[in-house]
Coordinates of C-alpha atoms in Angstrom, one line a residue:
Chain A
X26 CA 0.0 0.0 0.0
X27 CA 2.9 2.6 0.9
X28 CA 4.0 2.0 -2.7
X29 CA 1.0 2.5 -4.5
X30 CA 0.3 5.5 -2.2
X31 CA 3.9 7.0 -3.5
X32 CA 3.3 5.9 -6.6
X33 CA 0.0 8.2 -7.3
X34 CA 2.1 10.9 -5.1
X35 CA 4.4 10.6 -7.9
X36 CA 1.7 10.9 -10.5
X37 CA 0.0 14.2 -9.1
X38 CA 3.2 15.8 -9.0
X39 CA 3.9 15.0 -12.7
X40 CA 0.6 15.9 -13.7
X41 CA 1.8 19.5 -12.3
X42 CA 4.8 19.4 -14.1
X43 CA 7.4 18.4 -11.9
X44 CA 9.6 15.9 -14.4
X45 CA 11.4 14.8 -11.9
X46 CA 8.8 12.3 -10.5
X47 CA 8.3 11.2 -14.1
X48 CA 12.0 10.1 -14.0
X49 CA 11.5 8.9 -10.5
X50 CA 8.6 6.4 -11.5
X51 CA 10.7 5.1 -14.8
X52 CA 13.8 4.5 -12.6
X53 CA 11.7 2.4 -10.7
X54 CA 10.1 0.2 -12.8
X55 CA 12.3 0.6 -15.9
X56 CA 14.2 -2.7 -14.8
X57 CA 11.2 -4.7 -13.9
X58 CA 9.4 -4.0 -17.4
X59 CA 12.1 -4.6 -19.4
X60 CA 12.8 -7.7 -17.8
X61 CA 9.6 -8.8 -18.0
X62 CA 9.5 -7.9 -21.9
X63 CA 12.5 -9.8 -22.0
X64 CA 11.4 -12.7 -20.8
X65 CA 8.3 -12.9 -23.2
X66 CA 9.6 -11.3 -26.5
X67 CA 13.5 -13.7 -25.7
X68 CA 14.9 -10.4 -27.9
X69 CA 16.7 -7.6 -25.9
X70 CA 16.1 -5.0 -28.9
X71 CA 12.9 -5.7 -29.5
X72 CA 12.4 -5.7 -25.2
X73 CA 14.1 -2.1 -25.3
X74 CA 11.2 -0.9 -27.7
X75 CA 8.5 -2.4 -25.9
X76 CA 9.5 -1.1 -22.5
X77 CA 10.2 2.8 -24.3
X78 CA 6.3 2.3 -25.6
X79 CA 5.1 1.1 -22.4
X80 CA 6.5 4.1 -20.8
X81 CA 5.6 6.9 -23.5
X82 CA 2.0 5.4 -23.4
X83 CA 1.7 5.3 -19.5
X84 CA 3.2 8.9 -19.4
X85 CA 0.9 10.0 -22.1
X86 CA -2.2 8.4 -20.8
X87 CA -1.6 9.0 -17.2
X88 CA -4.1 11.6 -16.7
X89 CA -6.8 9.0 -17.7
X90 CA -5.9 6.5 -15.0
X91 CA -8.4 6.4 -12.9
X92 CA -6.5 5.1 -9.9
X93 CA -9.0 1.4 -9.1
X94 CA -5.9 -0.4 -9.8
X95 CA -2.3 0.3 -8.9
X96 CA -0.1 1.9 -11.4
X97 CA 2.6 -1.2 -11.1
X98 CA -0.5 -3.7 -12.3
X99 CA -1.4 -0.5 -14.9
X100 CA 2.1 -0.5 -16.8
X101 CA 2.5 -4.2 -17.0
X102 CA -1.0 -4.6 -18.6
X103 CA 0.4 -1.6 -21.1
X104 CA 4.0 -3.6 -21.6
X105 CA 1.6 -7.2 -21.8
X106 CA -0.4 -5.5 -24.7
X107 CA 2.7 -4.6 -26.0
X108 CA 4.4 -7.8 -26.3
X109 CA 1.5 -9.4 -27.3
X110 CA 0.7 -7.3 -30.3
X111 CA 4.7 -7.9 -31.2
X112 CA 4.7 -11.5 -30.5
X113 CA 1.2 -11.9 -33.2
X114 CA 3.1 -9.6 -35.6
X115 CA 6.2 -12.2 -35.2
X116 CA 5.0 -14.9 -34.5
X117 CA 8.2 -16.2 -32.3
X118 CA 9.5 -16.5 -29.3
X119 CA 13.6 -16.7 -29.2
X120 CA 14.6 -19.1 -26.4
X121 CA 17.6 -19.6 -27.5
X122 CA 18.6 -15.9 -27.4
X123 CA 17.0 -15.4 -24.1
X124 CA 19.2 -18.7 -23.1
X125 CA 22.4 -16.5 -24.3
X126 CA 21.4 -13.3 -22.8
X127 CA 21.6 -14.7 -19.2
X128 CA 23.9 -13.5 -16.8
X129 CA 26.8 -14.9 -17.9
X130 CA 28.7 -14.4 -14.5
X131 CA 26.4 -17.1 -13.0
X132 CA 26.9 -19.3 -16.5
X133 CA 30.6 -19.4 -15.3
X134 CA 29.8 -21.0 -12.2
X135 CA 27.6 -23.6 -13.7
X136 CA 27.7 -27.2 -14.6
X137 CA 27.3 -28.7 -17.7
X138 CA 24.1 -30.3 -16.6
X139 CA 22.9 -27.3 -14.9
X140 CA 22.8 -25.5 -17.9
X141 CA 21.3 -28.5 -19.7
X142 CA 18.6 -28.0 -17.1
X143 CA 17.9 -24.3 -17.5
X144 CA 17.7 -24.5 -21.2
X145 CA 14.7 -27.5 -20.6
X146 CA 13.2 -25.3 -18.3
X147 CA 12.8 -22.2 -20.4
X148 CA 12.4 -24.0 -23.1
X149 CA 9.1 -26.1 -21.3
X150 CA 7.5 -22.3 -20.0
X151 CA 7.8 -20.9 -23.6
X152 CA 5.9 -24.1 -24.6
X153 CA 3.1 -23.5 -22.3
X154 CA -0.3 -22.0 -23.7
X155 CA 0.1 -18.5 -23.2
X156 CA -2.1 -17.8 -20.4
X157 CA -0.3 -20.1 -18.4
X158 CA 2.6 -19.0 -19.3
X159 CA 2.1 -15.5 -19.1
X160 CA 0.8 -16.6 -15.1
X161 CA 4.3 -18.6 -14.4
X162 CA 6.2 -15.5 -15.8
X163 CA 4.5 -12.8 -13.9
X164 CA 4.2 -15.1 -10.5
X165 CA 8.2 -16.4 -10.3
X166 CA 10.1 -14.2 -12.0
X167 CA 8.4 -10.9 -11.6
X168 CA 7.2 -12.1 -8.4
X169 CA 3.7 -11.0 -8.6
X170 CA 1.2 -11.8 -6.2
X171 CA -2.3 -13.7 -7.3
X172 CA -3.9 -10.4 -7.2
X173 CA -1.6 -8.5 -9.2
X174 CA -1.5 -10.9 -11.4
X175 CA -5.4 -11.8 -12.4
X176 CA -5.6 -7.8 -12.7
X177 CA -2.9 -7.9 -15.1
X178 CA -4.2 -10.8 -17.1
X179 CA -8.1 -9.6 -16.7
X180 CA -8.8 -12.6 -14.8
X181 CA -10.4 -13.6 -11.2
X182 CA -7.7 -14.4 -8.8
X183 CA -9.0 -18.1 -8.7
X184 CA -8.3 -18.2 -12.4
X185 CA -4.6 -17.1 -12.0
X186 CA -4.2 -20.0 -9.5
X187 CA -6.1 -22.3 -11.3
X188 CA -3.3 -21.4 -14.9
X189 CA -0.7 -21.5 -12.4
X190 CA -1.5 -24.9 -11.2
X191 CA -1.7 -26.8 -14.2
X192 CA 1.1 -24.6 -15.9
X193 CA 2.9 -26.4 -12.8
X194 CA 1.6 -29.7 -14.1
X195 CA 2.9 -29.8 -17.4
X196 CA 5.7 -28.7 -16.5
X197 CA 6.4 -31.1 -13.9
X198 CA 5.6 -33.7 -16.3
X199 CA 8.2 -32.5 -19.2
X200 CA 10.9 -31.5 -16.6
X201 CA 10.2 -34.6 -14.5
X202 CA 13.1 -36.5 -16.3
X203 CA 15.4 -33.3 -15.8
X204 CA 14.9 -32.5 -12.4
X205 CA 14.9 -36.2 -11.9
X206 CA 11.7 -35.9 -10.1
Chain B
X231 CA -7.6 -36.4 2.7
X232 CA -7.9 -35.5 -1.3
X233 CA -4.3 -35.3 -2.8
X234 CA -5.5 -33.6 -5.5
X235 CA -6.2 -30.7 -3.5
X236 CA -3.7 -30.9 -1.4
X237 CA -1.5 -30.8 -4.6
X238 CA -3.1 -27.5 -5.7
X239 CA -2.8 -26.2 -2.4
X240 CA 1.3 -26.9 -2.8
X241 CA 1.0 -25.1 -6.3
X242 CA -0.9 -22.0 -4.5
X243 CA 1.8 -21.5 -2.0
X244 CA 3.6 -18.1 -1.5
X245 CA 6.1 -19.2 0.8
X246 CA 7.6 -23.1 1.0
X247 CA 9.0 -22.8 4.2
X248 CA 7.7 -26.1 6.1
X249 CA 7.5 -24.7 9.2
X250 CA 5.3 -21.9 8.0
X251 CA 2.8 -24.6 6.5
X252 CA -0.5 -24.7 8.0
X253 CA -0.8 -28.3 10.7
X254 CA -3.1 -30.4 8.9
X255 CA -0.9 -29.5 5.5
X256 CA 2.2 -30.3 7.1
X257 CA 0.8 -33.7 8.8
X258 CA 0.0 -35.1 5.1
X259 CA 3.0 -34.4 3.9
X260 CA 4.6 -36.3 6.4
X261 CA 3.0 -39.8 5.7
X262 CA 1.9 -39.1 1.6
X263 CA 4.9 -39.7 -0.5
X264 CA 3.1 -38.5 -3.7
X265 CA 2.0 -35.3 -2.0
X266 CA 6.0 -34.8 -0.1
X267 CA 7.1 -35.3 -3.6
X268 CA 4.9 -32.4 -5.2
X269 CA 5.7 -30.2 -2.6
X270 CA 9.6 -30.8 -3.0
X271 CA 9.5 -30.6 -7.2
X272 CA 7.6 -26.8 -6.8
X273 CA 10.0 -25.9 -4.3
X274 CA 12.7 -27.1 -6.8
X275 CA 11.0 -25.1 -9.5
X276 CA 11.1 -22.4 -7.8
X277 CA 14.1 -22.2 -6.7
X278 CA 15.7 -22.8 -10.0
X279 CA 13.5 -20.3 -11.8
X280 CA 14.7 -17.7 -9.6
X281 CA 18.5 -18.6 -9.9
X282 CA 17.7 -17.8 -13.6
X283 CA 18.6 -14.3 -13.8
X284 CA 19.0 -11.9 -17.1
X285 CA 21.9 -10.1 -17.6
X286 CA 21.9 -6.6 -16.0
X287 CA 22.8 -4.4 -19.2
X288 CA 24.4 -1.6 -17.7
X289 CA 23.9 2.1 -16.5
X290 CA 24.5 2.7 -20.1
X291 CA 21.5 1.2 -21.1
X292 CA 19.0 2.1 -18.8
X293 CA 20.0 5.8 -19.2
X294 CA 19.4 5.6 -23.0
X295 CA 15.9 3.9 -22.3
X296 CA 15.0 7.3 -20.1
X297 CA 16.3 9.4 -22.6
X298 CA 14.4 7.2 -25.6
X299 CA 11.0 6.9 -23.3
X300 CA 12.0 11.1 -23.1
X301 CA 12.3 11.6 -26.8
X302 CA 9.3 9.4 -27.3
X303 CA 7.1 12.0 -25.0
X304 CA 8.7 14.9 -26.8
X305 CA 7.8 13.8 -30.3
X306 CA 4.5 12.2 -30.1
X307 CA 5.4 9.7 -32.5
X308 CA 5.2 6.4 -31.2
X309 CA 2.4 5.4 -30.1
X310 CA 1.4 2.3 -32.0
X311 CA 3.9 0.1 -33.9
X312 CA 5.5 2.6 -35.8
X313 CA 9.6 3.2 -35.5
X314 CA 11.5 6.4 -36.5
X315 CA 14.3 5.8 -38.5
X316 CA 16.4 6.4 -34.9
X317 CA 14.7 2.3 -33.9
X318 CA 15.3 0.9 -37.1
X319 CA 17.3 -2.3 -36.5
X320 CA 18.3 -4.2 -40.0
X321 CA 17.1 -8.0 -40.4
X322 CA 19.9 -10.6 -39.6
X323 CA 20.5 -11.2 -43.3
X324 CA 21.5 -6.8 -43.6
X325 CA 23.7 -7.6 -40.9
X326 CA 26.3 -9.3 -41.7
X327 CA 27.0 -8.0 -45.6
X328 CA 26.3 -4.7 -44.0
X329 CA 29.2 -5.1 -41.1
X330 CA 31.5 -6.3 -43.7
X331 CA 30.7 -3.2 -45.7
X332 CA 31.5 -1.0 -42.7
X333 CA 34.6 -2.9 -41.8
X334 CA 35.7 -1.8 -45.7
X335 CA 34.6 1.5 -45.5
X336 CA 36.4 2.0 -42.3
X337 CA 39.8 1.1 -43.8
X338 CA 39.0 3.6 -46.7
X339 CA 39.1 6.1 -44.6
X340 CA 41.8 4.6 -42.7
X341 CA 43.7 4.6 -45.9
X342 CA 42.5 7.9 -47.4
X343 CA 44.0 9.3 -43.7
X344 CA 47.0 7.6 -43.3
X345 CA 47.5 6.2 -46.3
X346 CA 48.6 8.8 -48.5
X347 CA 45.8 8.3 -50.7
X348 CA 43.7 11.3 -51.9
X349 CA 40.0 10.4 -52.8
X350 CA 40.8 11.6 -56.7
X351 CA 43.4 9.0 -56.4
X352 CA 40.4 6.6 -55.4
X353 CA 38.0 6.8 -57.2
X354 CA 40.1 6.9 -60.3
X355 CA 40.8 10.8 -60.8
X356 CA 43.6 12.2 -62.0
X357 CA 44.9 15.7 -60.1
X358 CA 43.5 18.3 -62.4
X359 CA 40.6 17.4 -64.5
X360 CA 39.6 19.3 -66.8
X361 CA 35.7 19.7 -66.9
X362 CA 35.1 17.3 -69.9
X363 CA 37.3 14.6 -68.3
X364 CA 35.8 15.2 -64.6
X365 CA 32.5 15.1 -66.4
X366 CA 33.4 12.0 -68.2
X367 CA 34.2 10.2 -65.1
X368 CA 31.4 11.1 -63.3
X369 CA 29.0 10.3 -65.6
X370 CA 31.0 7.7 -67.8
X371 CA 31.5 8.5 -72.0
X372 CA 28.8 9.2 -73.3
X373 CA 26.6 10.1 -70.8
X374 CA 24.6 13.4 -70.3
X375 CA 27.5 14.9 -68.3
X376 CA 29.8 14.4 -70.3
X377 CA 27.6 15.5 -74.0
X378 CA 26.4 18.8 -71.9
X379 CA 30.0 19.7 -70.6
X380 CA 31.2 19.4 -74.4
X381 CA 28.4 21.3 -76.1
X382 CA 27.8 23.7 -74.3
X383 CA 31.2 25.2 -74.0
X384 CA 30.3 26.3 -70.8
X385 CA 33.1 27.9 -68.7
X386 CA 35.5 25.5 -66.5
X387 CA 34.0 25.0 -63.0
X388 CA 37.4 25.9 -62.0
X389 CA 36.6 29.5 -63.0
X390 CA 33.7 30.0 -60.5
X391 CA 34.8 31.3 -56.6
X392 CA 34.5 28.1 -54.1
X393 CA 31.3 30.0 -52.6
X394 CA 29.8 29.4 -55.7
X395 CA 30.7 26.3 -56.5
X396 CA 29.4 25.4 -53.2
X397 CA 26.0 27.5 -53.4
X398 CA 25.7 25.8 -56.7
X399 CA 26.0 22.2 -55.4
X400 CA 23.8 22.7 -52.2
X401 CA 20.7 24.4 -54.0
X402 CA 21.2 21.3 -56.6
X403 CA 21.4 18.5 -54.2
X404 CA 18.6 20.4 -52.0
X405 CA 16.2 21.0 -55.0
X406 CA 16.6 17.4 -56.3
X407 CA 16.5 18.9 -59.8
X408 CA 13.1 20.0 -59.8
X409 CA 12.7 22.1 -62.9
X410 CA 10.2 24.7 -61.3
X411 CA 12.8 24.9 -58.4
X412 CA 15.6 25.0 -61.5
X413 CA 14.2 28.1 -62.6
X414 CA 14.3 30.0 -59.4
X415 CA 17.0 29.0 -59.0
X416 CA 18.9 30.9 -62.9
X417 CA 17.2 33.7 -61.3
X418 CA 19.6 33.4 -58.0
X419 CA 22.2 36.6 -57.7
X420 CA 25.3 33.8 -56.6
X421 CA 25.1 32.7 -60.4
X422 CA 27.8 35.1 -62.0
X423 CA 26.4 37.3 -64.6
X424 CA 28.2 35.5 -67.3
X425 CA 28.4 32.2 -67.1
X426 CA 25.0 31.8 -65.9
X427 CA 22.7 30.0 -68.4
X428 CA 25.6 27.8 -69.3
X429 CA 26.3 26.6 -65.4
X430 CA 22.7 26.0 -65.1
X431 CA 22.7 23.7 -68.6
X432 CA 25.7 22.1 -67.5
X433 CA 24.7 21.0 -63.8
X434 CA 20.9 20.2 -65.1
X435 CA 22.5 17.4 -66.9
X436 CA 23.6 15.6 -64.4
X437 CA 21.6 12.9 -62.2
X438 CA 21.3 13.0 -58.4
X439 CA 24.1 10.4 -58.2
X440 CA 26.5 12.4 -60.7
X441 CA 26.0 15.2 -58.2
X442 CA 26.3 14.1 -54.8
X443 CA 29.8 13.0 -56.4
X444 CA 30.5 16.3 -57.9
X445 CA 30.0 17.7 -54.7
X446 CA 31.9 15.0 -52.6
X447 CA 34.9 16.2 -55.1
X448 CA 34.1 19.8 -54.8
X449 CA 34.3 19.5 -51.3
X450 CA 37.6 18.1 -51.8
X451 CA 38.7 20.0 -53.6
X452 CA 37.6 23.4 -51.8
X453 CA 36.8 22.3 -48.6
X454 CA 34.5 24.4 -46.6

């Protein structure tokens, strides 16, 4: 709550001109959106783009928001349009660029197999249907809560858990021999 | 007790810490091996999808996303899935041909610079042309440039003052040979007295191409 409260404190001071706030609500959520572009579109250009439109829509639209949701839920619904509306115009998903674009300090430290095992892994989420997959993304990496999430997705929060779940189930079932559970 | 519930329960979790599961939770877990076995593959998920982290890009990065998301506000113009020329990223297959073609071009320059090597020299040009052979060469025998500059007897390009020669260029290259814009500009005071219907014949010859050359060489030649 203290965020979304200094969140909107942040939007009424825009909305009276002060830029500063403007830049003080993109350095905060600049990293999370791109990351979460990222992780949909696998493409870091094309995740740079989205995030720059997310943000020039938000700031250009903000005057509309009517405040029943918080602005964090907001701008990822914009950047989820987004990458939707890019993904139908290309049709693909790059896992194996996303695979290279990983930190490659932590690639260093990894095994052979572990690697093996990460590439299955994102490989079995971009696999999923997209609503479940959309629902893994926005609950483990973005680490959304339920609620944040069925707003972002336009669903009931029963619905998120319900994707979640049998997102979970396939995967476990594809990863089973992997994870050697 | 249902396991399927119990399984969806597990999936539902926020936190996997077994001490903060609820009792009766924690009691199934203890004697269902199905159930202990859920539990311990969605921690495991978990935990590895969080060890999966993206590369941080650098300051560099993020500060040229606030000044793009900045420009973006300014100009208005992206809303929707339309890119200014600034976003324009080339296809894989324009990559590679085009990187090879910039590694060239560098070591042209390179060359040009270092090298001894004077663009004339480069692009086939002897030292001082005279207007039919510069024309020639430009336009190749035969061409336009080369049947206006002998016809017309029009005076050596040489002859006109570099602020001429560059006026002349610019308002070509800027009109793109329009000929309404051709005839404002005969009417334009730079144009000596003299020599003025025959450096307009001349120059109209030529194609855009011929004269974003002539100018490259005029530049060289009188460099502004």
């Amino acid at each position: 709550l203290f965020a979304q409260d200094e969140d909107f404190r942040l939007i009424d001071k825009f909305l009276a001109g002060n830029i500063e706030s403007f830049e003080q609500l993109l350095r905060k959520y600049r990293k999370e959106i791109y990351y979460f572009a990222m992780r949909l579109l696998g493409n870091p250009e094309d995740a740079e783009d989205v995030a720059q439109m997310a943000f020039v829509n938000v700031f250009r639209s903000v005057k509309n928001f009517k405040r029943q949701s918080q602005f964090k839920t907001w701008l990822y619904k914009i950047a989820l349009n987004l990458c939707l509306n890019h993904l139908k115009k290309n049709k693909v998903t790059q896992t194996e660029e996303l695979d290279y674009t990983i930190a490659s300090e932590e690639d260093m430290s990894l095994s052979m197999l572990e690697k093996e095992q990460r590439h299955e892994l994102l490989k079995a989420i971009q696999e999923l249907p997209e609503k479940q997959r959309l629902t893994v993304i926005l609950r483990t990496y973005q680490d959304l809560s339920y609620q944040e999430v069925s707003r972002i997705l336009g669903c009931s929060e029963g619905a998120a858990k319900a994707n979640f779940h049998f997102a979970l189930q396939k995967l476990k079932k594809k990863l089973s021999k992997v994870y050697g559970l | 007790m249902d396991c399927k519930k119990i399984q969806r329960t597990i999936s539902e979790l926020d936190d996997f810490n077994l001490q903060s599961l609820n009792p009766t939770l924690k009691k199934h877990l203890s004697v269902c091996p199905s159930c202990s076995d859920h539990f311990k593959w969605v921690e495991n998920f978990y935990r590895n999808l969080k060890s999966v982290s993206l590369s941080d890009p650098g300051e560099e990065f993020w500060e040229r996303l606030n000044r793009k998301v900045q420009i973006g506000l300014m100009v208005g113009g992206l809303k929707g899935a339309k890119r200014g020329w600034w976003t324009y990223r080339p296809p894989s297959w324009v990559k590679m041909p085009a990187f090879a073609c910039g590694i060239a071009a560098a070591a042209v320059v390179l060359l040009i610079a270092f090298g001894g090597v004077s663009l004339q020299q480069w692009l086939g040009l002897k030292g001082s042309s005279t207007q039919v052979e510069l024309a020639s060469r430009l336009g190749g025998a035969g061409s336009y440039t080369q049947e206006g500059a002998e016809t017309l007897s029009c005076p050596d390009l040489d002859a006109l003052t570099k602020e001429e020669l560059h006026a002349c260029v610019r308002r070509l290259i800027s009109n793109g040979l329009e000929t309404q814009e051709f005839v404002e500009w005969t009417g334009d005071p730079i144009i000596l007295a003299g020599s003025e219907v025959t450096v307009e014949s001349n120059i109209r010859h030529l194609g855009s191409k011929e004269l974003e050359r002539l100018s490259y060489l005029l530049n060289q030649k009188y460099p502004q």
